[in-house]
């Protein structure tokens, strides 16, 4: 139980986490010119100047928010999770993207934005933090519909080469655009890059209560047929769209996947995550699905829930060792933007 009395099964409203206050982000970066092409960045409390040559850089986690791809939900509700992950030693970047109900949202704008965010933000965060996140690897993560987007973004090397979202391999996500300037809206001025940087590698995916199978999502009419709104209809009408956007059709992904899902989730059934993980393993992937007894849809993004230690464990299991918070003598300090 936390200071708000919120614990799994304690009778509190699980949706409280969607509107709970948290500290502002340390940085707000722009990855494109459109209004929603921005991202909040929460940095770990370790001081940049206090790192030594042997200390590990904090791993960047790009976290994609859920809300069934609809405009009613935005990146703001990820702040409690981002604050908790950054306190644990991660650098967390939460992009916004165009959603259904907005101009340009849905097909293909939502996918355009997510691909651009994942391609550009690792380099932009590294520039804006003077190399703080330059460990060469990053995590993709997301909740609900954001879990779909994280799995999809990690699977783009499975798309045909002619696809506008094709990536050349599971470690090619994150390639920086030559000469692109990181536009920071929190007092950080970043010079334009003089050339392309080496593409950071995707270390793995953490998918929380993820919509991992779009065809199943349509068949079950989840979210009042949210995926039909995203893609314009069902798989019978738009088979090419589902083939391009459904992570269940893009296996094997080729990188580790950690899925966490509550068995009391009445928004996205947990059997969807289990089926994805089972199929991924059959195809040779390192995929694990943790089903949490008694947990609902929002417990997995609530640092005050009993589910949180399992969620944090999934992130830590994919982080590059040594884990900063586990090193003897490691102490949090006053990080950038504090």
PDB file of N, CA and C in Angstrom, residues 11 34 47 62 89 92 95 118 149 158 163 169 175 186 199 202 209 238 248 258 269 296 305 307 309 317 338:
ATOM      1  N   UNK A  11      -9.678  -1.682  -2.761  1.00  0.00           N
ATOM      2  CA  UNK A  11     -10.937  -1.003  -2.990  1.00  0.00           C
ATOM      3  C   UNK A  11     -10.809   0.362  -3.618  1.00  0.00           C
ATOM      4  N   UNK A  34       4.919  18.590 -36.171  1.00  0.00           N
ATOM      5  CA  UNK A  34       3.511  18.635 -35.825  1.00  0.00           C
ATOM      6  C   UNK A  34       3.320  18.825 -34.329  1.00  0.00           C
ATOM      7  N   UNK A  47      23.588  12.030 -10.659  1.00  0.00           N
ATOM      8  CA  UNK A  47      24.169  13.246 -11.240  1.00  0.00           C
ATOM      9  C   UNK A  47      25.068  12.885 -12.411  1.00  0.00           C
ATOM     10  N   UNK A  62      11.854   3.996 -24.031  1.00  0.00           N
ATOM     11  CA  UNK A  62      10.819   4.749 -24.736  1.00  0.00           C
ATOM     12  C   UNK A  62       9.490   4.096 -24.406  1.00  0.00           C
ATOM     13  N   UNK A  89      16.407   4.337 -11.825  1.00  0.00           N
ATOM     14  CA  UNK A  89      17.645   4.411 -12.590  1.00  0.00           C
ATOM     15  C   UNK A  89      17.519   4.476 -14.089  1.00  0.00           C
ATOM     16  N   UNK A  92      13.513   7.826 -18.994  1.00  0.00           N
ATOM     17  CA  UNK A  92      12.234   7.449 -19.590  1.00  0.00           C
ATOM     18  C   UNK A  92      11.777   8.547 -20.538  1.00  0.00           C
ATOM     19  N   UNK A  95       6.697   9.537 -25.669  1.00  0.00           N
ATOM     20  CA  UNK A  95       6.264  10.332 -26.812  1.00  0.00           C
ATOM     21  C   UNK A  95       4.742  10.497 -26.874  1.00  0.00           C
ATOM     22  N   UNK A 118      10.399   6.594 -32.552  1.00  0.00           N
ATOM     23  CA  UNK A 118      11.360   5.554 -32.194  1.00  0.00           C
ATOM     24  C   UNK A 118      12.659   5.725 -32.967  1.00  0.00           C
ATOM     25  N   UNK A 149       1.936  -0.726 -29.901  1.00  0.00           N
ATOM     26  CA  UNK A 149       2.833   0.123 -30.685  1.00  0.00           C
ATOM     27  C   UNK A 149       4.295  -0.208 -30.405  1.00  0.00           C
ATOM     28  N   UNK A 158      10.422  -6.789 -40.021  1.00  0.00           N
ATOM     29  CA  UNK A 158       9.639  -7.853 -40.642  1.00  0.00           C
ATOM     30  C   UNK A 158       8.717  -7.332 -41.741  1.00  0.00           C
ATOM     31  N   UNK A 163       7.825  -0.932 -47.534  1.00  0.00           N
ATOM     32  CA  UNK A 163       7.004  -0.259 -46.533  1.00  0.00           C
ATOM     33  C   UNK A 163       7.695   1.011 -46.059  1.00  0.00           C
ATOM     34  N   UNK A 169      16.635  -4.047 -39.492  1.00  0.00           N
ATOM     35  CA  UNK A 169      16.880  -5.148 -38.571  1.00  0.00           C
ATOM     36  C   UNK A 169      16.429  -4.776 -37.188  1.00  0.00           C
ATOM     37  N   UNK A 175      17.911   4.921 -35.790  1.00  0.00           N
ATOM     38  CA  UNK A 175      18.872   5.625 -36.634  1.00  0.00           C
ATOM     39  C   UNK A 175      18.521   7.094 -36.707  1.00  0.00           C
ATOM     40  N   UNK A 186      12.614  22.656 -22.657  1.00  0.00           N
ATOM     41  CA  UNK A 186      12.790  22.807 -21.215  1.00  0.00           C
ATOM     42  C   UNK A 186      14.131  23.465 -20.905  1.00  0.00           C
ATOM     43  N   UNK A 199      23.314   3.720 -34.919  1.00  0.00           N
ATOM     44  CA  UNK A 199      21.963   3.436 -34.472  1.00  0.00           C
ATOM     45  C   UNK A 199      21.990   2.644 -33.175  1.00  0.00           C
ATOM     46  N   UNK A 202      17.886  -1.977 -30.044  1.00  0.00           N
ATOM     47  CA  UNK A 202      16.742  -2.244 -29.181  1.00  0.00           C
ATOM     48  C   UNK A 202      17.091  -3.442 -28.308  1.00  0.00           C
ATOM     49  N   UNK A 209      -0.009  -5.310 -20.346  1.00  0.00           N
ATOM     50  CA  UNK A 209      -1.419  -5.444 -20.724  1.00  0.00           C
ATOM     51  C   UNK A 209      -1.619  -5.065 -22.185  1.00  0.00           C
ATOM     52  N   UNK A 238      -9.584  -4.806 -44.723  1.00  0.00           N
ATOM     53  CA  UNK A 238      -8.254  -4.223 -44.905  1.00  0.00           C
ATOM     54  C   UNK A 238      -7.169  -5.217 -44.506  1.00  0.00           C
ATOM     55  N   UNK A 248       1.284  -9.590 -34.029  1.00  0.00           N
ATOM     56  CA  UNK A 248       1.108 -11.042 -34.038  1.00  0.00           C
ATOM     57  C   UNK A 248       1.389 -11.629 -35.409  1.00  0.00           C
ATOM     58  N   UNK A 258       9.217  -9.096 -22.858  1.00  0.00           N
ATOM     59  CA  UNK A 258       8.682  -9.400 -21.536  1.00  0.00           C
ATOM     60  C   UNK A 258       7.284  -8.815 -21.444  1.00  0.00           C
ATOM     61  N   UNK A 269      -7.991  -8.791 -22.461  1.00  0.00           N
ATOM     62  CA  UNK A 269      -7.859 -10.089 -21.782  1.00  0.00           C
ATOM     63  C   UNK A 269      -6.421 -10.594 -21.785  1.00  0.00           C
ATOM     64  N   UNK A 296      -5.574  -5.906 -12.373  1.00  0.00           N
ATOM     65  CA  UNK A 296      -6.401  -5.409 -13.453  1.00  0.00           C
ATOM     66  C   UNK A 296      -5.594  -4.639 -14.483  1.00  0.00           C
ATOM     67  N   UNK A 305       0.737  -0.015  -6.839  1.00  0.00           N
ATOM     68  CA  UNK A 305       0.029  -1.292  -6.789  1.00  0.00           C
ATOM     69  C   UNK A 305       0.972  -2.422  -6.416  1.00  0.00           C
ATOM     70  N   UNK A 307       1.369  -4.922  -8.089  1.00  0.00           N
ATOM     71  CA  UNK A 307       1.915  -5.454  -9.337  1.00  0.00           C
ATOM     72  C   UNK A 307       3.246  -4.798  -9.707  1.00  0.00           C
ATOM     73  N   UNK A 309       6.268  -4.358  -8.506  1.00  0.00           N
ATOM     74  CA  UNK A 309       7.590  -4.979  -8.417  1.00  0.00           C
ATOM     75  C   UNK A 309       7.813  -5.955  -9.564  1.00  0.00           C
ATOM     76  N   UNK A 317      15.191  -6.772 -16.003  1.00  0.00           N
ATOM     77  CA  UNK A 317      15.707  -7.997 -16.611  1.00  0.00           C
ATOM     78  C   UNK A 317      16.279  -7.754 -18.001  1.00  0.00           C
ATOM     79  N   UNK A 338      16.795  19.040 -12.268  1.00  0.00           N
ATOM     80  CA  UNK A 338      16.201  19.046 -10.934  1.00  0.00           C
ATOM     81  C   UNK A 338      16.236  20.459 -10.355  1.00  0.00           C
TER      82      UNK A 338
END
